[in-house]
Tab-separated table of C-alpha atoms and ligand atoms in Angstrom:
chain	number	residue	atom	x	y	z
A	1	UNK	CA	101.274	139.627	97.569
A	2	UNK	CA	98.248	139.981	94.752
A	3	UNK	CA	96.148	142.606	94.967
A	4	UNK	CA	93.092	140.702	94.029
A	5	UNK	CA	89.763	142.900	92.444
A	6	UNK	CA	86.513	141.213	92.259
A	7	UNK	CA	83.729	141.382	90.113
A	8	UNK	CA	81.013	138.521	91.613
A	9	UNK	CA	78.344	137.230	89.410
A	10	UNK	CA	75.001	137.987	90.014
A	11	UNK	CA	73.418	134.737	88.570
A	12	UNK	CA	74.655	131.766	90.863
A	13	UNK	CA	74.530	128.637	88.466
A	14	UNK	CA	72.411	125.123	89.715
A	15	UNK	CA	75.176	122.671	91.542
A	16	UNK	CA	74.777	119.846	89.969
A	17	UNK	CA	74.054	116.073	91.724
A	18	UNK	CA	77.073	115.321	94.304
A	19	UNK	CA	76.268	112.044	93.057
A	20	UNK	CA	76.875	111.822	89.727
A	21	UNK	CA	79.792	114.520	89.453
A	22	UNK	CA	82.138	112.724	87.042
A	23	UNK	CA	85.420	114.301	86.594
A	24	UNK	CA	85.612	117.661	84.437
A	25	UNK	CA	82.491	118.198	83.638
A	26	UNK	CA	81.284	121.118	85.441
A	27	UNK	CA	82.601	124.418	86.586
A	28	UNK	CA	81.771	126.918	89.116
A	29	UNK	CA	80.741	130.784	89.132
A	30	UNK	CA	83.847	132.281	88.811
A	31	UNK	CA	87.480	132.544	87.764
A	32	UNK	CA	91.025	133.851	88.558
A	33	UNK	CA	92.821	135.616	86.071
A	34	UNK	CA	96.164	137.606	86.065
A	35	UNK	CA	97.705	139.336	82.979
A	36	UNK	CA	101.735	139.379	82.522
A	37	UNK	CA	103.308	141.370	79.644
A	38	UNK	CA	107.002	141.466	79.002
A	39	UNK	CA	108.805	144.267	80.322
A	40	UNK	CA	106.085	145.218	83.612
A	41	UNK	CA	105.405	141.424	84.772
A	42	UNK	CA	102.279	140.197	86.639
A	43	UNK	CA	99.223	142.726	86.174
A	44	UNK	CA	95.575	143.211	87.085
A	45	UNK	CA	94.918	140.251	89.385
A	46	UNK	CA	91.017	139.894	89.361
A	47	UNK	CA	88.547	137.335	90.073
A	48	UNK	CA	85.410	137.196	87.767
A	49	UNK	CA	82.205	135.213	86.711
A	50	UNK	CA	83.052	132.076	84.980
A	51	UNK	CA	83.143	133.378	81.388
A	52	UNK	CA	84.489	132.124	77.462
A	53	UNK	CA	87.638	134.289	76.824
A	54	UNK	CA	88.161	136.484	73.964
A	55	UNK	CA	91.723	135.345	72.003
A	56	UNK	CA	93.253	136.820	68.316
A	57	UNK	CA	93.215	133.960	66.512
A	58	UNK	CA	96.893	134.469	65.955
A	59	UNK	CA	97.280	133.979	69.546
A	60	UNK	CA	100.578	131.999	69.896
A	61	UNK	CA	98.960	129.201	72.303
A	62	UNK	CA	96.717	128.325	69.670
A	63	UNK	CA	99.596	127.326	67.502
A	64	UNK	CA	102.819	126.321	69.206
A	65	UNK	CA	101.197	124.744	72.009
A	66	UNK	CA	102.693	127.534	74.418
A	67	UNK	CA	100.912	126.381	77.568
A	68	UNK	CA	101.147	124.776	81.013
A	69	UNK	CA	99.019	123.682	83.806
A	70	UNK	CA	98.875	122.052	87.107
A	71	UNK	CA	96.100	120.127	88.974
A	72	UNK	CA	94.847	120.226	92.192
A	73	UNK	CA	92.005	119.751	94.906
A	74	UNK	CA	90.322	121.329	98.040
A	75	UNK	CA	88.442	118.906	100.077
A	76	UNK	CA	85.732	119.446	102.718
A	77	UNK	CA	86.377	118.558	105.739
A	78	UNK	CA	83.813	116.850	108.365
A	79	UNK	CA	83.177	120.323	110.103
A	80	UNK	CA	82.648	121.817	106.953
A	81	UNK	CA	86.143	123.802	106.579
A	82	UNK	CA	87.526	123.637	103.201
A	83	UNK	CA	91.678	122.574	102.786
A	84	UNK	CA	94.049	122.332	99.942
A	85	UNK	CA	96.853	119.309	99.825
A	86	UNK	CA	100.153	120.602	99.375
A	87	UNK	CA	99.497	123.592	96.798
A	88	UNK	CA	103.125	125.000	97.281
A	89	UNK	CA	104.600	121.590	95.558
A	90	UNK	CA	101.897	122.262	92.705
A	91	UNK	CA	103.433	125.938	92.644
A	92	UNK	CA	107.153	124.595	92.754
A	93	UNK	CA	106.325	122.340	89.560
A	94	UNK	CA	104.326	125.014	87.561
A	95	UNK	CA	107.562	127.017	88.144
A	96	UNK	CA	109.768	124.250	86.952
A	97	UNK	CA	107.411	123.350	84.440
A	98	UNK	CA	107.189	127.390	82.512
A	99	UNK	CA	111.153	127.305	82.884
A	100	UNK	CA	111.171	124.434	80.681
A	101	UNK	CA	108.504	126.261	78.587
A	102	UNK	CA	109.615	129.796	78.568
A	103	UNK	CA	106.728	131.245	80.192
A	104	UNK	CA	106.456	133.093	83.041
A	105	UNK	CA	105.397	132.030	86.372
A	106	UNK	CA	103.740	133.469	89.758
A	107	UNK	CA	106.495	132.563	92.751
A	108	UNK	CA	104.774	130.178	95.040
A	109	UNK	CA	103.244	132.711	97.830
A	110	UNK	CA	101.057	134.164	94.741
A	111	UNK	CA	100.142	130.680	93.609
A	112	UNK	CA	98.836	129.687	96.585
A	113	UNK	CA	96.996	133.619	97.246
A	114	UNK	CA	95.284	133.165	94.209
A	115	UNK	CA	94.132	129.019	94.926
A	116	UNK	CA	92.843	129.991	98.474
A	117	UNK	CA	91.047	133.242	96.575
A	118	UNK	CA	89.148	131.367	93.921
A	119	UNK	CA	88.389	128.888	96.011
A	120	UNK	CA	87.203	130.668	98.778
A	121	UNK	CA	85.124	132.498	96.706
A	122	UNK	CA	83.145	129.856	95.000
A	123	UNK	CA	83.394	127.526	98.631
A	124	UNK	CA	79.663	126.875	97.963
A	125	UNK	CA	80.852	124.292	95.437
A	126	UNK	CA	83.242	122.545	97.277
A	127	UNK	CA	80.903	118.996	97.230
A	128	UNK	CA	80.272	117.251	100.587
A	129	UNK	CA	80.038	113.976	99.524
A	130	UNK	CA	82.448	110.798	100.065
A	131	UNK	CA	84.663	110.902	97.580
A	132	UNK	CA	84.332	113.914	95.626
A	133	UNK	CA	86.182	117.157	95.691
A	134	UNK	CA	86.929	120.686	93.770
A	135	UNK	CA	89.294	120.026	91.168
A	136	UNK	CA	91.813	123.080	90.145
A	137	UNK	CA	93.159	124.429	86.898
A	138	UNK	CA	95.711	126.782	87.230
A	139	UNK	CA	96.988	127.075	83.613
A	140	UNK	CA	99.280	129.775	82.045
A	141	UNK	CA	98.488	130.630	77.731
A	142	UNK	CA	100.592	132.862	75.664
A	143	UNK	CA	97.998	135.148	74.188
A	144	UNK	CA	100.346	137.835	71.813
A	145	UNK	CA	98.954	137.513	68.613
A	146	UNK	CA	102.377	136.315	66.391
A	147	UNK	CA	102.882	133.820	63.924
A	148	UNK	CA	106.778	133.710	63.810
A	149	UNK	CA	108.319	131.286	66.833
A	150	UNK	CA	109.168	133.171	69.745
A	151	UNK	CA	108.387	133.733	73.094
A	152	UNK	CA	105.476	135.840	73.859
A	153	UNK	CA	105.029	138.790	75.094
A	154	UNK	CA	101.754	138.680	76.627
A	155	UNK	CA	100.407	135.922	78.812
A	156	UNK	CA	97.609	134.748	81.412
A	157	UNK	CA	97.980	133.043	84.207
A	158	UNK	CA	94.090	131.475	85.001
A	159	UNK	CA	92.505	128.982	87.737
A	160	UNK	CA	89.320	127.763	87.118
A	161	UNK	CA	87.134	125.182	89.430
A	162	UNK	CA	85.448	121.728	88.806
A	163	UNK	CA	83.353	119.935	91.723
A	164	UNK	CA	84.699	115.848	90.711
A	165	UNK	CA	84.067	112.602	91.783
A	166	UNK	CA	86.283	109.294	90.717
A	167	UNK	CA	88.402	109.874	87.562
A	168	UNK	CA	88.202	106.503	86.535
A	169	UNK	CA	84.607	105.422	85.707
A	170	UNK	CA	85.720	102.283	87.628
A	171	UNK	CA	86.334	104.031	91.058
A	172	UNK	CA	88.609	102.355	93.692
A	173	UNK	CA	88.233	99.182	91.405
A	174	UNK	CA	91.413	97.818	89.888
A	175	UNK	CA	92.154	99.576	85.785
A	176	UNK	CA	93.482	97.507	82.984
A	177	UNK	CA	96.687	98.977	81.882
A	178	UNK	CA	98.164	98.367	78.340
A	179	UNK	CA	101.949	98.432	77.976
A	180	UNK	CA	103.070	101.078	74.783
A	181	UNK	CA	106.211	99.739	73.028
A	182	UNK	CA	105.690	101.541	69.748
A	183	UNK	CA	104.565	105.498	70.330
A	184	UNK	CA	107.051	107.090	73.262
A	185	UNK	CA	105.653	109.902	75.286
A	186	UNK	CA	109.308	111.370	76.493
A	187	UNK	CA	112.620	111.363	75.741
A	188	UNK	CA	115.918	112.432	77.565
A	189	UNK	CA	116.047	116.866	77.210
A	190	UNK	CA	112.411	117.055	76.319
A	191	UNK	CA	109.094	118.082	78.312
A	192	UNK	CA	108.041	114.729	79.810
A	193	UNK	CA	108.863	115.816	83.483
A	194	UNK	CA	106.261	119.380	82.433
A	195	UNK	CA	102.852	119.269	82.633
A	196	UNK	CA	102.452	120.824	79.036
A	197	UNK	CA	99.501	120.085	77.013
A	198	UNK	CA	101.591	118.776	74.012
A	199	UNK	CA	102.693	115.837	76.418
A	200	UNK	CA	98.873	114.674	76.789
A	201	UNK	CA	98.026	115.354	73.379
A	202	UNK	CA	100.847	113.580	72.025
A	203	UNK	CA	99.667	110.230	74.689
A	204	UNK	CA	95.731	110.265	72.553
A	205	UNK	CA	97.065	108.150	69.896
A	206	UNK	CA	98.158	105.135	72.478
A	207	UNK	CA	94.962	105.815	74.310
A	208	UNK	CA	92.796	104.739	71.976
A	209	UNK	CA	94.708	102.097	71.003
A	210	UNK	CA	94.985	100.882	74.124
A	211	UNK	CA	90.970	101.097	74.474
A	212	UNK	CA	90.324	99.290	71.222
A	213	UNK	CA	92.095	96.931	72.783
A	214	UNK	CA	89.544	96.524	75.650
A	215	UNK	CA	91.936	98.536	78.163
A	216	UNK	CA	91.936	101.648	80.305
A	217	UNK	CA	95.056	103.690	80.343
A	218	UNK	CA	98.591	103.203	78.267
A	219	UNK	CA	101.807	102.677	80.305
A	220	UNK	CA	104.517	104.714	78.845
A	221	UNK	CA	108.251	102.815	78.589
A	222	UNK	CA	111.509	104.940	78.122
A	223	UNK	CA	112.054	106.449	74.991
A	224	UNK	CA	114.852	105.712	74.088
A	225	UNK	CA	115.290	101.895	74.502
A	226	UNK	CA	111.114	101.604	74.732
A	227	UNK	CA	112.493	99.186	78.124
A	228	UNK	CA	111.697	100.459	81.395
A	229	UNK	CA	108.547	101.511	82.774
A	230	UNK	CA	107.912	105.172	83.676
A	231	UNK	CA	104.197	106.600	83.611
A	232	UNK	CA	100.795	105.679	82.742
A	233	UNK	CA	100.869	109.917	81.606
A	234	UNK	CA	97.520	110.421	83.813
A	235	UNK	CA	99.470	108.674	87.050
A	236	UNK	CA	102.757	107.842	87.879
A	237	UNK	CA	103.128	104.452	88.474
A	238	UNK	CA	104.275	101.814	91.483
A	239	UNK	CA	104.982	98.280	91.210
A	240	UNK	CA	105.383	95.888	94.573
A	241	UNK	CA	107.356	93.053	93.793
A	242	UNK	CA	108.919	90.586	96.534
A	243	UNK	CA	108.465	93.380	99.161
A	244	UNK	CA	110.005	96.185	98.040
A	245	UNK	CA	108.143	99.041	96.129
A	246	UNK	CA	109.805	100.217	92.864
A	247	UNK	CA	108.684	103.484	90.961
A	248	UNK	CA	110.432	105.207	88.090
A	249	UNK	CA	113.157	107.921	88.805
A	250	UNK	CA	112.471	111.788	87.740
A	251	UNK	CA	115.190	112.202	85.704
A	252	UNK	CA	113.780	114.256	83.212
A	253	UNK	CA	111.000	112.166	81.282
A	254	UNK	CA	108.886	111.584	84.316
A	255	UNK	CA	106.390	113.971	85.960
A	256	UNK	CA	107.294	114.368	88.958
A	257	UNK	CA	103.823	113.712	90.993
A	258	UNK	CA	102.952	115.602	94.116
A	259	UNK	CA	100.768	112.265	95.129
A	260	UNK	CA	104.006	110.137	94.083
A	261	UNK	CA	106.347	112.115	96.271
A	262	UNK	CA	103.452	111.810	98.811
A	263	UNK	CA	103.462	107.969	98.583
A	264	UNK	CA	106.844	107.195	98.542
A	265	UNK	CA	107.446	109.246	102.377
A	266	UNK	CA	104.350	107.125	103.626
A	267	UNK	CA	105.984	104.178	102.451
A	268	UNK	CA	109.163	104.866	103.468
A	269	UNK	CA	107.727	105.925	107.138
A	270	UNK	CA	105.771	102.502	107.227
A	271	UNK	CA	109.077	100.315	107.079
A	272	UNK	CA	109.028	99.436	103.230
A	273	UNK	CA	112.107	99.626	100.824
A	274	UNK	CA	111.251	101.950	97.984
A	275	UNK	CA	113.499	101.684	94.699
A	276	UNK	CA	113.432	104.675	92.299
A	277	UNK	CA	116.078	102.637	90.628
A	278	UNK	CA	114.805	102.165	86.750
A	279	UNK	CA	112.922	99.098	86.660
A	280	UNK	CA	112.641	96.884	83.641
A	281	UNK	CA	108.995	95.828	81.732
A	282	UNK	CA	110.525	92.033	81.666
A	283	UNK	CA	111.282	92.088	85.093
A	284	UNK	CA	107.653	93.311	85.929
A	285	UNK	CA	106.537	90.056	83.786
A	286	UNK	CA	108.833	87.649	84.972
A	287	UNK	CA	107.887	88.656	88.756
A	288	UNK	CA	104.357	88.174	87.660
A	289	UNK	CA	105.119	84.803	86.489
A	290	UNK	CA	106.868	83.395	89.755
A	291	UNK	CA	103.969	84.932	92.085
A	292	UNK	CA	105.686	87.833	93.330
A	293	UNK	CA	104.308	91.016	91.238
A	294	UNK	CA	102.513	91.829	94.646
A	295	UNK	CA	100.531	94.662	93.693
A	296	UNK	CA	100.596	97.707	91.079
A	297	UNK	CA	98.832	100.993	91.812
A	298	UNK	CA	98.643	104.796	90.442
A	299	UNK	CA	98.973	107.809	91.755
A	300	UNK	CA	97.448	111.309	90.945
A	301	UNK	CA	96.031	114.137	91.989
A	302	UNK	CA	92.920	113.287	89.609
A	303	UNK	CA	93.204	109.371	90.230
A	304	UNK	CA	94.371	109.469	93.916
A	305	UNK	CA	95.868	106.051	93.864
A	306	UNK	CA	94.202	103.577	91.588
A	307	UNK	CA	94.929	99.766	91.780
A	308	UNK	CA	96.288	97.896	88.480
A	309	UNK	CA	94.345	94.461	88.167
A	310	UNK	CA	96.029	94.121	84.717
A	311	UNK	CA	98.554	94.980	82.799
A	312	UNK	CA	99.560	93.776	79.104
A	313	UNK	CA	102.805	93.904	77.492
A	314	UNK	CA	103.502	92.586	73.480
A	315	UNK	CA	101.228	89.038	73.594
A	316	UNK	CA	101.495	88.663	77.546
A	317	UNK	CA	98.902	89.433	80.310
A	318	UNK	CA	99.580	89.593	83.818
A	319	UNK	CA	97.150	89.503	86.030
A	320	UNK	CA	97.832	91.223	89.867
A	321	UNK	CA	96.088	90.247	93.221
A	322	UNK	CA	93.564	88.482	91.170
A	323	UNK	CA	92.037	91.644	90.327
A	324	UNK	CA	91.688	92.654	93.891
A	325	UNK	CA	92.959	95.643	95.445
A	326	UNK	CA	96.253	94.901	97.718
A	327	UNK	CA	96.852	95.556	101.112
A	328	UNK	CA	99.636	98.434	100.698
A	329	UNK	CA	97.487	100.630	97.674
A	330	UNK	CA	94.051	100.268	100.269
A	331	UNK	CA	96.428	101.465	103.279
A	332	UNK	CA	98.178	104.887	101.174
A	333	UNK	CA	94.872	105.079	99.896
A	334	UNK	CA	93.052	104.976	103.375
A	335	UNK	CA	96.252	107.342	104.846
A	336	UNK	CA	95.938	109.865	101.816
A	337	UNK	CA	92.445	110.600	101.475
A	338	UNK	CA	91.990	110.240	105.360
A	339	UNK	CA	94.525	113.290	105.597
A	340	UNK	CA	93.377	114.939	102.725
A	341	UNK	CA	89.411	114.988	103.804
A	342	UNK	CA	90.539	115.575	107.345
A	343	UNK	CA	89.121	112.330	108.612
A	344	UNK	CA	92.743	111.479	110.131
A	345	UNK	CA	95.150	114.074	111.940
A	346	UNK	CA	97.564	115.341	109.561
A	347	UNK	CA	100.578	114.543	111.350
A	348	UNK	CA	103.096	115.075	107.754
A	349	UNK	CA	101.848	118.993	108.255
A	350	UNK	CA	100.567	118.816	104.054
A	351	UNK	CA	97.305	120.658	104.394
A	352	UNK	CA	96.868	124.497	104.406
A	353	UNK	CA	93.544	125.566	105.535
A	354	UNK	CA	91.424	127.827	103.122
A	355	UNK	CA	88.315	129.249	105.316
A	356	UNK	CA	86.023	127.420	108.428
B	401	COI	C1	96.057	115.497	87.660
B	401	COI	O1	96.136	114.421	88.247
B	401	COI	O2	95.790	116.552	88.260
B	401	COI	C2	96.273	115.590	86.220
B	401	COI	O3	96.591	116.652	85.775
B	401	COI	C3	96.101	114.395	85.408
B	401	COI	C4	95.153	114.531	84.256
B	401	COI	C5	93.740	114.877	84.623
B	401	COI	C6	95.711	115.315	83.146
């Protein structure tokens, strides 16, 4: 258990429009931070006004990338309480993820302690409109000032708060997706199941390819025989072909998504067939020829679950559901955010309550 100090701002910043939030754009009065230094562990839990930190420029996160996050939401509810969606499976990951990265993590019970703190505190900010929520940032740096590569002996562990709306400027309205066969985001024994920064910085390149091209978001193929699908790096991804749903195993180069796992138990409990078998891109394009690519969708904590209208792979286009959103992405998405904003019971048990 934390033992949390606080130091509360004096001067309460504007909220901005619930209407025109955006996603990431603005951040509320205050933030969590907790110091950890080799050889005494987690130190000096404190919450404090939202505030630029102060980093040697030899700081090792600033140049071997030494960094992980996680991302995450509380919604408010139509009494006014204020919930979080599974935090403990964003805790599990972070801890899988800093193994991977040799950092060091909070166990889950202090994870979740210091979500329901900072968000508790800044409640005020939790929007009330359709639609929008509070993102969280938990993210760990490695802030030792050292040039040689090592681990690091000092790090912080920091949450910070962002009232969003859609992530897509395009809402609940079906993305273009571009298929990536040249750049690979992850390979077999590397960080593509981590949420790392280097992993999203390394996806740019195909992003802006993929909007000079006129679309959204890249989807990433295997890396090692650029043939099956796996994510779209913001999402992970699920295809409906002939019935059954397929999505792309976590075996190591996929990140494991707390909305996938989500999805695939709703779709299981509705009767479907879900395949985490690994599903090839020609298959997705041959289905889409003979009529039965059914629907694609996304899922994310940031995206909830986002319909594909299109997706392009080498010279081909296929175009899904006319460009309409299909029956089984509008149900999870109906179920999920129904649960999630407490407009349905929550009868899978995945919310934790944060205040009334
Ligand atoms: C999320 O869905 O929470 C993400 O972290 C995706 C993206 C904003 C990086």
């Amino acid at each position: 258990m934390l033992n949390i100090k606080y130091e509360l701002t004096k001067e309460k910043k504007a909220k901005p429009d619930e209407n025109n939030l955006g996603f990431g754009i603005y951040y509320t009065d205050h933030m969590f931070i907790i110091e950890h230094t080799e050889g005494i562990g987690w130190h000096d839990a404190r919450i404090v006004p939202y505030q630029p930190l102060t980093l040697d420029p030899a700081a090792m996160v600033f140049h071997y990338a030494m960094e992980s996050f996680e991302g995450l939401k509380a919604y408010r509810l139509p009494d006014n309480s204020i919930q979080l969606f599974r935090p403990e499976k964003n805790a599990e990951r972070m801890i899988n993820t800093n193994k991977r990265m040799c950092l060091p993590s909070l166990s889950v019970e202090d994870f979740v302690q210091a979500v329901k703190a900072i968000v508790e505190t800044d409640k005020d900010w939790v929007p009330h409109n359709d639609g929008t929520s509070l993102y969280i940032r938990p993210f760990v740096i490695a802030t030792e000032p050292h040039l040689g590569v090592r681990t690091s002996k000092h790090h912080k562990f920091i949450i910070i708060c962002s009232p969003v709306g859609a992530y897509y400027s395009t809402g609940i309205n079906p993305v273009k997706i571009f298929v990536e066969d040249e750049y690979t985001r992850a390979c077999p024994g590397g960080t593509g199941f981590t949420k790392c920064g280097g992993n999203y910085a390394a996806s740019l390149v195909s992003q802006v390819k993929a909007h000079d091209l006129g679309y959204e978001q890249t989807l990433w193929l295997d890396g090692v025989e650029h043939k099956y699908v796996e994510e779209v790096g913001s999402m992970n991804c699920f295809f409906k072909i002939d019935g059954v749903v397929y999505t792309a195993p976590c075996v190591g180069t996929v990140l494991p998504g707390v909305t996938r796992m989500s999805c695939i138990e709703l779709i299981k409990k509705w009767g479907y067939e879900v395949s985490e078998e690994r599903l090839p891109i020609t298959k997705v394009m041959e289905a889409s020829k003979e009529g039965k690519l059914e629907e694609v969708f996304g899922t994310g904590t940031a995206a909830v679950i986002s319909p594909v209208g299109e997706l392009r792979y080498e010279d081909e286009v296929a175009y899904i559901n006319d460009g309409k959103i299909g029956e089984l992405t509008q149900k999870l998405y109906d179920t999920l955010t129904g649960i999630q904003w407490g407009k349905i019971p929550d009868d899978m048990g995945w919310t934790t309550k944060v205040c009334d």
